[in-house]
Amino acid sequence: MDIMKNDSNIPIVGFGTLNLNGKDGIEAIINAIKLGYRHIDTAQTYNTEYEVGKAVRYCIDNNIVQRKDLFITSKIDPHRPIGYNEAINAVNSSLEIMGLDYLDLYLIHYPNIAPGSEWKKLNRLTYEGLEECVNNKKLKNIGVSNFMTHHLDELLKTAKIHPLVNQIHLSPIWQQKELVDYCNKKNIICCAWSPRIRPFDIVENILGRKVYGEIEDLNNIILNEISKKYDKSSTQITIKWCIQKGFVPIVKTSDKQRMVENLNVFDFMLDNQDIKKLDSLNSRPVFPDIAPDISYTIWAYQQKLQEKTIDKKWMLKFLGLQILTYMRKSEFESNYCLFGFIPLIKTKTDKNKTKYYLFNFIPILKKVHKNDQKYKYYLFNLIQLFTLKIKKETINTGIELVPNYLK
Ligand SMILES: NC(=O)c1ccc[n+]([C@@H]2O[C@H](COP(=O)([O-])OP(=O)(O)OC[C@H]3O[C@@H](n4cnc5c(N)ncnc54)[C@H](OP(=O)(O)O)[C@@H]3O)[C@@H](O)[C@H]2O)c1
């Protein structure tokens, strides 16, 4: 087996292109290919299909690589209605934008979550559209992304072409064991997006400053210890952990040195003890990405807001109820939902409105978590996001706002 490929012929370390837009993006992707990356990941929603296509064609035209040696993935935009025709149109559009004859892999970026059993039908139809594109030789492989076990269960009932991968958020601190076990059992490869233990992008964006929490702490204590032992960076250790778990990590960087670094992971093996230590990091990101279901709902409501077919107060109540329901289900999902809520607020409000939303949201949290630690924890995170302009004393919660680890 080629060390750079797994049993399914997928180059083991993928190159992510989220945020690699424009001229700089094209240059970064060309550099990545020159430096040895053969697996490039894009999506309709990243708006980097053009950049990927341009870079790939440049590299082929200049004899840097042959098309057959590249493995290029794109994904159908989940924020549009999806179905059979839409899937075929999406593939045609991706190919046109990229200027390529075929893609190696095409994914349903997020599962559809239309109400009732409609989501099952829509996921099935979308997948059928992608199957048609495989039959027409526009795609070599198809798969899914961010599918949970219930979405996969449903899809596998009707799929004629087995999904090659499920691309999901995976890292030592976010291991999604149940989902990974499921995929392993069903012979679906897990691609790991955001495999680096990453800082709080959302917080940074909103507040313009960094707030560190458990992620960085873990980074410092355990990853650093293992990094030192192998003389590798924490990113290399994380990438290697993914590979040894059988995942296909997709890492993005715009920096040439880091491109080299992230690919330089084939000259060492983590021993079992260190794998176990990394396994023990499994917790949850303080700001996990949005769970597929809630993400779709949020999008749907954003649309409605834009169309002015619902009003904000009503939407807030509805979402609050939904979050409540999720909170009762499990901590995992509630966390997802809580933070899934944030982009909605972020995109739709100015600072004063934010204040209004925050005050509306607190009673929901209080009701669910009463006065226990979890409530404080959630509230703290929420407040971290929104309070810079809202003075501590104005929120009379009677709890300590700053956990010890941040003092
Ligand atoms: N399917 C999905 O829903 C989904 C969701 C998110 C992402 N993805 C895919 O997965 C790819 C990777 O995810 P991601 O971009 O969110 O996260 P990532 O690759 O884990 O991390 C990217 C960040 O880490 C930095 N970085 C990369 N290598 C580094 C190194 N060796 N040392 C220090 N910093 C380093 C990059 O900064 P610099 O660029 O400045 O180096 C960038 O800020 C995406 O690009 C996308 O293709 C898929």
GROMACS .gro file of C-alpha atoms and ligand atoms in nm:
model
  455
    1MET     CA    1   0.000   0.000   0.000
    2ASP     CA    2   0.124   0.345  -0.088
    3ILE     CA    3   0.202   0.509   0.243
    4MET     CA    4   0.013   0.817   0.133
    5LYS     CA    5  -0.302   0.625   0.047
    6ASN     CA    6  -0.538   0.405   0.242
    7ASP     CA    7  -0.695   0.076   0.130
    8SER     CA    8  -0.960   0.264  -0.067
    9ASN     CA    9  -0.696   0.456  -0.257
   10ILE     CA   10  -0.771   0.784  -0.082
   11PRO     CA   11  -0.462   0.994  -0.015
   12ILE     CA   12  -0.448   0.983   0.363
   13VAL     CA   13  -0.389   1.351   0.439
   14GLY     CA   14  -0.640   1.576   0.270
   15PHE     CA   15  -0.590   1.945   0.205
   16GLY     CA   16  -0.881   2.164   0.318
   17THR     CA   17  -0.969   2.478   0.127
   18LEU     CA   18  -1.215   2.653   0.355
   19ASN     CA   19  -1.125   3.025   0.345
   20LEU     CA   20  -0.870   2.981   0.067
   21ASN     CA   21  -1.052   3.222  -0.160
   22GLY     CA   22  -0.925   3.441  -0.439
   23LYS     CA   23  -0.576   3.476  -0.580
   24ASP     CA   24  -0.404   3.386  -0.254
   25GLY     CA   25  -0.621   3.080  -0.229
   26ILE     CA   26  -0.525   2.962  -0.577
   27GLU     CA   27  -0.160   3.014  -0.493
   28ALA     CA   28  -0.195   2.821  -0.167
   29ILE     CA   29  -0.363   2.527  -0.343
   30ILE     CA   30  -0.095   2.522  -0.614
   31ASN     CA   31   0.171   2.521  -0.341
   32ALA     CA   32  -0.005   2.238  -0.163
   33ILE     CA   33  -0.007   2.027  -0.479
   34LYS     CA   34   0.356   2.111  -0.549
   35LEU     CA   35   0.444   2.007  -0.196
   36GLY     CA   36   0.278   1.668  -0.236
   37TYR     CA   37  -0.089   1.698  -0.139
   38ARG     CA   38  -0.300   1.481  -0.365
   39HIS     CA   39  -0.633   1.501  -0.188
   40ILE     CA   40  -0.808   1.838  -0.210
   41ASP     CA   41  -1.133   1.914  -0.031
   42THR     CA   42  -1.374   2.185  -0.137
   43ALA     CA   43  -1.750   2.249  -0.124
   44GLN     CA   44  -2.006   2.466  -0.294
   45THR     CA   45  -2.050   2.662   0.027
   46TYR     CA   46  -1.679   2.746   0.062
   47ASN     CA   47  -1.678   2.929  -0.270
   48THR     CA   48  -1.341   2.772  -0.341
   49GLU     CA   49  -1.441   2.538  -0.621
   50TYR     CA   50  -1.316   2.790  -0.874
   51GLU     CA   51  -0.985   2.826  -0.690
   52VAL     CA   52  -0.940   2.449  -0.666
   53GLY     CA   53  -1.021   2.402  -1.034
   54LYS     CA   54  -0.788   2.677  -1.140
   55ALA     CA   55  -0.501   2.544  -0.925
   56VAL     CA   56  -0.553   2.187  -1.037
   57ARG     CA   57  -0.562   2.281  -1.404
   58TYR     CA   58  -0.251   2.490  -1.360
   59CYS     CA   59  -0.067   2.197  -1.202
   60ILE     CA   60  -0.180   1.956  -1.472
   61ASP     CA   61  -0.091   2.197  -1.753
   62ASN     CA   62   0.252   2.248  -1.602
   63ASN     CA   63   0.319   1.876  -1.556
   64ILE     CA   64   0.334   1.906  -1.178
   65VAL     CA   65   0.077   1.632  -1.140
   66GLN     CA   66  -0.154   1.417  -1.350
   67ARG     CA   67  -0.527   1.430  -1.298
   68LYS     CA   68  -0.541   1.058  -1.220
   69ASP     CA   69  -0.311   1.109  -0.922
   70LEU     CA   70  -0.537   1.368  -0.761
   71PHE     CA   71  -0.836   1.298  -0.541
   72ILE     CA   72  -1.076   1.592  -0.549
   73THR     CA   73  -1.384   1.621  -0.331
   74SER     CA   74  -1.669   1.868  -0.340
   75LYS     CA   75  -2.005   1.882  -0.163
   76ILE     CA   76  -2.358   1.980  -0.249
   77ASP     CA   77  -2.469   2.304  -0.084
   78PRO     CA   78  -2.711   2.197   0.187
   79HIS     CA   79  -2.853   2.543   0.219
   80ARG     CA   80  -3.048   2.507  -0.099
   81PRO     CA   81  -3.340   2.276  -0.146
   82ILE     CA   82  -3.199   1.937  -0.226
   83GLY     CA   83  -3.338   1.644  -0.421
   84TYR     CA   84  -3.273   1.435  -0.730
   85ASN     CA   85  -3.253   1.711  -0.994
   86GLU     CA   86  -3.081   1.950  -0.759
   87ALA     CA   87  -2.808   1.694  -0.692
   88ILE     CA   88  -2.745   1.647  -1.063
   89ASN     CA   89  -2.745   2.023  -1.116
   90ALA     CA   90  -2.505   2.067  -0.825
   91VAL     CA   91  -2.257   1.822  -0.971
   92ASN     CA   92  -2.282   1.983  -1.315
   93SER     CA   93  -2.231   2.324  -1.163
   94SER     CA   94  -1.927   2.210  -0.960
   95LEU     CA   95  -1.769   2.054  -1.267
   96GLU     CA   96  -1.835   2.364  -1.471
   97ILE     CA   97  -1.695   2.601  -1.209
   98MET     CA   98  -1.389   2.382  -1.160
   99GLY     CA   99  -1.337   2.318  -1.530
  100LEU     CA  100  -1.295   1.946  -1.467
  101ASP     CA  101  -1.447   1.638  -1.634
  102TYR     CA  102  -1.506   1.440  -1.319
  103LEU     CA  103  -1.464   1.453  -0.941
  104ASP     CA  104  -1.328   1.175  -0.726
  105LEU     CA  105  -1.577   1.223  -0.448
  106TYR     CA  106  -1.897   1.419  -0.399
  107LEU     CA  107  -2.072   1.450  -0.066
  108ILE     CA  108  -2.406   1.560   0.070
  109HIS     CA  109  -2.261   1.832   0.292
  110TYR     CA  110  -2.527   1.808   0.564
  111PRO     CA  111  -2.826   1.581   0.601
  112ASN     CA  112  -3.159   1.736   0.522
  113ILE     CA  113  -3.386   1.772   0.821
  114ALA     CA  114  -3.719   1.864   0.676
  115PRO     CA  115  -4.001   1.783   0.920
  116GLY     CA  116  -4.178   1.449   0.954
  117SER     CA  117  -4.028   1.189   0.729
  118GLU     CA  118  -3.966   1.437   0.450
  119TRP     CA  119  -3.594   1.449   0.533
  120LYS     CA  120  -3.562   1.078   0.462
  121LYS     CA  121  -3.712   1.124   0.119
  122LEU     CA  122  -3.498   1.429   0.040
  123ASN     CA  123  -3.173   1.265   0.148
  124ARG     CA  124  -3.266   0.958  -0.054
  125LEU     CA  125  -3.350   1.160  -0.367
  126THR     CA  126  -3.035   1.368  -0.339
  127TYR     CA  127  -2.829   1.057  -0.304
  128GLU     CA  128  -3.004   0.901  -0.603
  129GLY     CA  129  -2.908   1.209  -0.805
  130LEU     CA  130  -2.547   1.159  -0.703
  131GLU     CA  131  -2.570   0.790  -0.794
  132GLU     CA  132  -2.688   0.892  -1.137
  133CYS     CA  133  -2.377   1.110  -1.170
  134VAL     CA  134  -2.158   0.811  -1.082
  135ASN     CA  135  -2.334   0.612  -1.352
  136ASN     CA  136  -2.267   0.895  -1.595
  137LYS     CA  137  -1.901   0.894  -1.495
  138LYS     CA  138  -1.910   1.248  -1.362
  139LEU     CA  139  -1.823   1.121  -1.017
  140LYS     CA  140  -1.597   0.835  -0.912
  141ASN     CA  141  -1.732   0.803  -0.558
  142ILE     CA  142  -2.005   0.950  -0.346
  143GLY     CA  143  -2.063   0.987   0.024
  144VAL     CA  144  -2.198   1.208   0.296
  145SER     CA  145  -2.084   1.458   0.552
  146ASN     CA  146  -2.208   1.534   0.902
  147PHE     CA  147  -2.452   1.247   0.887
  148MET     CA  148  -2.548   1.104   1.224
  149THR     CA  149  -2.627   0.737   1.272
  150HIS     CA  150  -3.000   0.779   1.212
  151HIS     CA  151  -2.935   0.959   0.883
  152LEU     CA  152  -2.699   0.683   0.773
  153ASP     CA  153  -2.936   0.409   0.882
  154GLU     CA  154  -3.203   0.555   0.662
  155LEU     CA  155  -2.975   0.618   0.366
  156LEU     CA  156  -2.829   0.269   0.369
  157LYS     CA  157  -3.175   0.122   0.327
  158THR     CA  158  -3.194   0.251  -0.030
  159ALA     CA  159  -2.839   0.338  -0.140
  160LYS     CA  160  -2.735   0.140  -0.444
  161ILE     CA  161  -2.383   0.276  -0.430
  162HIS     CA  162  -2.225   0.244  -0.089
  163PRO     CA  163  -2.122   0.580   0.062
  164LEU     CA  164  -1.743   0.582   0.059
  165VAL     CA  165  -1.703   0.832   0.343
  166ASN     CA  166  -1.876   1.030   0.610
  167GLN     CA  167  -1.682   1.352   0.658
  168ILE     CA  168  -1.730   1.459   1.018
  169HIS     CA  169  -1.576   1.678   1.284
  170LEU     CA  170  -1.314   1.461   1.455
  171SER     CA  171  -1.016   1.531   1.674
  172PRO     CA  172  -0.873   1.387   1.995
  173ILE     CA  173  -1.104   1.607   2.196
  174TRP     CA  174  -1.408   1.535   1.982
  175GLN     CA  175  -1.404   1.168   1.899
  176GLN     CA  176  -1.770   1.093   1.822
  177LYS     CA  177  -1.709   0.733   1.918
  178GLU     CA  178  -2.058   0.601   1.861
  179LEU     CA  179  -2.073   0.746   1.512
  180VAL     CA  180  -1.721   0.628   1.428
  181ASP     CA  181  -1.802   0.273   1.547
  182TYR     CA  182  -2.114   0.277   1.337
  183CYS     CA  183  -1.921   0.391   1.027
  184ASN     CA  184  -1.650   0.132   1.086
  185LYS     CA  185  -1.909  -0.141   1.112
  186LYS     CA  186  -2.075  -0.026   0.790
  187ASN     CA  187  -1.747   0.013   0.606
  188ILE     CA  188  -1.776   0.387   0.570
  189ILE     CA  189  -1.448   0.576   0.601
  190CYS     CA  190  -1.446   0.865   0.846
  191CYS     CA  191  -1.283   1.176   0.709
  192ALA     CA  192  -1.189   1.413   0.988
  193TRP     CA  193  -1.260   1.779   0.931
  194SER     CA  194  -1.104   2.035   1.163
  195PRO     CA  195  -0.873   1.767   1.302
  196ARG     CA  196  -0.657   2.032   1.463
  197ILE     CA  197  -0.769   2.121   1.807
  198ARG     CA  198  -0.866   2.467   1.715
  199PRO     CA  199  -0.908   2.788   1.904
  200PHE     CA  200  -1.239   2.957   1.943
  201ASP     CA  201  -1.298   3.090   1.601
  202ILE     CA  202  -1.645   3.212   1.680
  203VAL     CA  203  -1.540   3.398   1.990
  204GLU     CA  204  -1.248   3.552   1.815
  205ASN     CA  205  -1.469   3.672   1.537
  206ILE     CA  206  -1.727   3.825   1.758
  207LEU     CA  207  -1.517   3.974   2.028
  208GLY     CA  208  -1.200   4.039   1.841
  209ARG     CA  209  -1.003   3.881   2.119
  210LYS     CA  210  -0.911   3.532   2.224
  211VAL     CA  211  -1.079   3.346   2.504
  212TYR     CA  212  -0.898   3.034   2.600
  213GLY     CA  213  -1.053   2.743   2.772
  214GLU     CA  214  -1.024   2.373   2.802
  215ILE     CA  215  -0.901   2.326   2.448
  216GLU     CA  216  -0.590   2.528   2.500
  217ASP     CA  217  -0.535   2.376   2.842
  218LEU     CA  218  -0.544   2.031   2.695
  219ASN     CA  219  -0.324   2.144   2.418
  220ASN     CA  220  -0.064   2.261   2.661
  221ILE     CA  221  -0.063   1.972   2.898
  222ILE     CA  222  -0.104   1.651   2.704
  223LEU     CA  223  -0.035   1.734   2.344
  224ASN     CA  224   0.278   1.921   2.433
  225GLU     CA  225   0.410   1.633   2.636
  226ILE     CA  226   0.356   1.391   2.346
  227SER     CA  227   0.486   1.646   2.095
  228LYS     CA  228   0.811   1.671   2.285
  229LYS     CA  229   0.850   1.297   2.308
  230TYR     CA  230   0.825   1.249   1.929
  231ASP     CA  231   0.975   1.583   1.840
  232LYS     CA  232   0.665   1.666   1.636
  233SER     CA  233   0.425   1.958   1.656
  234SER     CA  234   0.087   1.918   1.825
  235THR     CA  235  -0.075   1.942   1.482
  236GLN     CA  236   0.140   1.657   1.353
  237ILE     CA  237   0.051   1.450   1.659
  238THR     CA  238  -0.318   1.514   1.601
  239ILE     CA  239  -0.293   1.427   1.233
  240LYS     CA  240  -0.108   1.108   1.320
  241TRP     CA  241  -0.366   1.017   1.582
  242CYS     CA  242  -0.632   1.047   1.308
  243ILE     CA  243  -0.435   0.830   1.068
  244GLN     CA  244  -0.369   0.560   1.324
  245LYS     CA  245  -0.741   0.558   1.406
  246GLY     CA  246  -0.812   0.490   1.038
  247PHE     CA  247  -0.950   0.838   0.969
  248VAL     CA  248  -0.859   1.058   0.676
  249PRO     CA  249  -0.771   1.398   0.824
  250ILE     CA  250  -0.841   1.706   0.613
  251VAL     CA  251  -0.621   1.995   0.721
  252LYS     CA  252  -0.618   2.347   0.590
  253THR     CA  253  -0.331   2.590   0.594
  254SER     CA  254  -0.233   2.882   0.380
  255ASP     CA  255   0.124   2.866   0.502
  256LYS     CA  256   0.385   2.676   0.299
  257GLN     CA  257   0.588   2.568   0.599
  258ARG     CA  258   0.281   2.433   0.770
  259MET     CA  259   0.185   2.249   0.453
  260VAL     CA  260   0.514   2.066   0.471
  261GLU     CA  261   0.479   2.011   0.843
  262ASN     CA  262   0.127   1.868   0.815
  263LEU     CA  263   0.236   1.618   0.553
  264ASN     CA  264   0.547   1.516   0.741
  265VAL     CA  265   0.375   1.255   0.953
  266PHE     CA  266   0.485   0.931   0.792
  267ASP     CA  267   0.818   0.884   0.967
  268PHE     CA  268   0.689   0.796   1.313
  269MET     CA  269   0.420   0.595   1.489
  270LEU     CA  270   0.246   0.685   1.813
  271ASP     CA  271   0.274   0.401   2.059
  272ASN     CA  272  -0.035   0.251   2.220
  273GLN     CA  273   0.019   0.431   2.544
  274ASP     CA  274   0.024   0.769   2.375
  275ILE     CA  275  -0.278   0.682   2.165
  276LYS     CA  276  -0.454   0.606   2.492
  277LYS     CA  277  -0.343   0.935   2.640
  278LEU     CA  278  -0.479   1.117   2.336
  279ASP     CA  279  -0.797   0.910   2.358
  280SER     CA  280  -0.837   1.030   2.714
  281LEU     CA  281  -0.870   1.387   2.588
  282ASN     CA  282  -1.212   1.310   2.452
  283SER     CA  283  -1.447   1.573   2.587
  284ARG     CA  284  -1.607   1.833   2.374
  285PRO     CA  285  -1.494   2.150   2.216
  286VAL     CA  286  -1.610   2.447   2.414
  287PHE     CA  287  -1.759   2.572   2.093
  288PRO     CA  288  -1.846   2.268   1.891
  289ASP     CA  289  -1.967   2.323   1.542
  290ILE     CA  290  -2.329   2.320   1.478
  291ALA     CA  291  -2.504   1.986   1.471
  292PRO     CA  292  -2.651   1.921   1.131
  293ASP     CA  293  -3.008   1.927   1.240
  294ILE     CA  294  -2.998   2.252   1.424
  295SER     CA  295  -2.783   2.407   1.158
  296TYR     CA  296  -3.042   2.342   0.897
  297THR     CA  297  -3.316   2.477   1.118
  298ILE     CA  298  -3.121   2.790   1.179
  299TRP     CA  299  -3.071   2.836   0.811
  300ALA     CA  300  -3.439   2.784   0.748
  301TYR     CA  301  -3.525   3.050   1.003
  302GLN     CA  302  -3.271   3.288   0.864
  303GLN     CA  303  -3.441   3.250   0.530
  304LYS     CA  304  -3.778   3.316   0.684
  305LEU     CA  305  -3.644   3.622   0.858
  306GLN     CA  306  -3.511   3.754   0.533
  307GLU     CA  307  -3.841   3.690   0.365
  308LYS     CA  308  -4.004   3.854   0.669
  309THR     CA  309  -4.245   3.565   0.697
  310ILE     CA  310  -4.175   3.528   1.068
  311ASP     CA  311  -4.090   3.777   1.334
  312LYS     CA  312  -3.786   3.761   1.555
  313LYS     CA  313  -3.970   3.721   1.884
  314TRP     CA  314  -4.162   3.425   1.758
  315MET     CA  315  -3.851   3.270   1.615
  316LEU     CA  316  -3.668   3.309   1.942
  317LYS     CA  317  -3.944   3.134   2.132
  318PHE     CA  318  -3.954   2.855   1.883
  319LEU     CA  319  -3.581   2.801   1.887
  320GLY     CA  320  -3.576   2.826   2.263
  321LEU     CA  321  -3.826   2.545   2.280
  322GLN     CA  322  -3.626   2.342   2.039
  323ILE     CA  323  -3.310   2.393   2.238
  324LEU     CA  324  -3.497   2.292   2.550
  325THR     CA  325  -3.600   1.970   2.387
  326TYR     CA  326  -3.249   1.896   2.281
  327MET     CA  327  -3.112   1.982   2.620
  328ARG     CA  328  -3.325   1.713   2.768
  329LYS     CA  329  -3.194   1.461   2.522
  330SER     CA  330  -2.827   1.471   2.607
  331GLU     CA  331  -2.555   1.703   2.704
  332PHE     CA  332  -2.387   1.648   2.373
  333GLU     CA  333  -2.681   1.764   2.173
  334SER     CA  334  -2.768   2.047   2.403
  335ASN     CA  335  -2.423   2.188   2.370
  336TYR     CA  336  -2.449   2.170   1.999
  337CYS     CA  337  -2.781   2.341   2.001
  338LEU     CA  338  -2.682   2.614   2.233
  339PHE     CA  339  -2.396   2.711   2.014
  340GLY     CA  340  -2.589   2.649   1.701
  341PHE     CA  341  -2.810   2.928   1.824
  342ILE     CA  342  -2.527   3.176   1.829
  343PRO     CA  343  -2.467   3.229   1.458
  344LEU     CA  344  -2.831   3.308   1.421
  345ILE     CA  345  -2.807   3.582   1.677
  346LYS     CA  346  -2.480   3.698   1.535
  347THR     CA  347  -2.603   3.738   1.184
  348LYS     CA  348  -2.933   3.896   1.261
  349THR     CA  349  -2.878   4.148   1.534
  350ASP     CA  350  -2.696   4.458   1.627
  351LYS     CA  351  -2.551   4.497   1.975
  352ASN     CA  352  -2.869   4.615   2.142
  353LYS     CA  353  -3.068   4.335   1.996
  354THR     CA  354  -2.804   4.093   2.113
  355LYS     CA  355  -2.868   4.215   2.464
  356TYR     CA  356  -3.234   4.155   2.416
  357TYR     CA  357  -3.175   3.800   2.293
  358LEU     CA  358  -2.939   3.723   2.574
  359PHE     CA  359  -3.194   3.829   2.833
  360ASN     CA  360  -3.454   3.618   2.664
  361PHE     CA  361  -3.233   3.320   2.654
  362ILE     CA  362  -3.124   3.320   3.016
  363PRO     CA  363  -3.462   3.209   3.155
  364ILE     CA  364  -3.457   2.913   2.921
  365LEU     CA  365  -3.118   2.809   3.048
  366LYS     CA  366  -3.219   2.866   3.406
  367LYS     CA  367  -3.527   2.658   3.372
  368VAL     CA  368  -3.337   2.367   3.230
  369HIS     CA  369  -3.030   2.373   3.443
  370LYS     CA  370  -3.164   2.542   3.755
  371ASN     CA  371  -2.866   2.647   3.951
  372ASP     CA  372  -2.626   2.370   3.878
  373GLN     CA  373  -2.279   2.384   3.734
  374LYS     CA  374  -2.387   2.307   3.385
  375TYR     CA  375  -2.615   2.604   3.375
  376LYS     CA  376  -2.333   2.825   3.492
  377TYR     CA  377  -2.109   2.678   3.234
  378TYR     CA  378  -2.349   2.736   2.950
  379LEU     CA  379  -2.434   3.077   3.069
  380PHE     CA  380  -2.073   3.166   3.105
  381ASN     CA  381  -2.003   3.069   2.748
  382LEU     CA  382  -2.300   3.259   2.624
  383ILE     CA  383  -2.202   3.563   2.818
  384GLN     CA  384  -1.848   3.542   2.697
  385LEU     CA  385  -1.987   3.584   2.354
  386PHE     CA  386  -2.217   3.872   2.414
  387THR     CA  387  -2.135   4.062   2.725
  388LEU     CA  388  -1.846   4.278   2.644
  389LYS     CA  389  -2.093   4.559   2.611
  390ILE     CA  390  -2.322   4.436   2.885
  391LYS     CA  391  -2.192   4.504   3.231
  392LYS     CA  392  -2.165   4.217   3.471
  393GLU     CA  393  -2.392   4.372   3.731
  394THR     CA  394  -2.671   4.428   3.484
  395ILE     CA  395  -2.722   4.056   3.459
  396ASN     CA  396  -2.843   3.968   3.799
  397THR     CA  397  -2.788   3.597   3.783
  398GLY     CA  398  -2.627   3.564   4.122
  399ILE     CA  399  -2.362   3.334   3.986
  400GLU     CA  400  -1.997   3.366   3.931
  401LEU     CA  401  -1.936   3.444   3.569
  402VAL     CA  402  -1.576   3.348   3.527
  403PRO     CA  403  -1.476   2.988   3.590
  404ASN     CA  404  -1.148   2.932   3.766
  405TYR     CA  405  -0.964   2.816   3.463
  406LEU     CA  406  -1.008   3.153   3.301
  407LYS     CA  407  -0.909   3.366   3.597
  408LIG     N1  408  -1.772   1.877   0.603
  408LIG     C1  409  -1.780   1.982   0.679
  408LIG     O1  410  -1.886   2.018   0.729
  408LIG     C2  411  -1.656   2.062   0.707
  408LIG     C3  412  -1.657   2.160   0.807
  408LIG     C4  413  -1.539   2.232   0.831
  408LIG     C5  414  -1.425   2.205   0.755
  408LIG     N2  415  -1.428   2.111   0.655
  408LIG     C6  416  -1.308   2.082   0.571
  408LIG     O2  417  -1.202   2.046   0.657
  408LIG     C7  418  -1.092   2.134   0.636
  408LIG     C8  419  -1.015   2.152   0.764
  408LIG     O3  420  -1.094   2.210   0.863
  408LIG     P1  421  -1.060   2.355   0.921
  408LIG     O4  422  -1.002   2.437   0.813
  408LIG     O5  423  -1.185   2.401   0.988
  408LIG     O6  424  -0.960   2.323   1.041
  408LIG     P2  425  -0.809   2.270   1.053
  408LIG     O7  426  -0.752   2.230   0.924
  408LIG     O8  427  -0.812   2.170   1.162
  408LIG     O9  428  -0.738   2.400   1.104
  408LIG     C9  429  -0.715   2.509   1.020
  408LIG    C10  430  -0.650   2.619   1.102
  408LIG    O10  431  -0.531   2.569   1.160
  408LIG    C11  432  -0.418   2.646   1.119
  408LIG     N3  433  -0.308   2.550   1.096
  408LIG    C12  434  -0.302   2.452   1.003
  408LIG     N4  435  -0.188   2.381   1.018
  408LIG    C13  436  -0.124   2.434   1.123
  408LIG    C14  437  -0.001   2.404   1.187
  408LIG     N5  438   0.077   2.304   1.146
  408LIG     N6  439   0.037   2.478   1.293
  408LIG    C15  440  -0.041   2.581   1.336
  408LIG     N7  441  -0.158   2.614   1.278
  408LIG    C16  442  -0.199   2.542   1.172
  408LIG    C17  443  -0.461   2.719   0.995
  408LIG    O11  444  -0.402   2.847   0.991
  408LIG     P3  445  -0.317   2.896   0.865
  408LIG    O12  446  -0.400   2.879   0.741
  408LIG    O13  447  -0.290   3.039   0.897
  408LIG    O14  448  -0.193   2.812   0.863
  408LIG    C18  449  -0.612   2.735   1.017
  408LIG    O15  450  -0.637   2.850   1.096
  408LIG    C19  451  -1.157   2.262   0.582
  408LIG    O16  452  -1.065   2.346   0.517
  408LIG    C20  453  -1.262   2.203   0.492
  408LIG    O17  454  -1.204   2.164   0.368
  408LIG    C21  455  -1.541   2.038   0.632
   0.00000   0.00000   0.00000
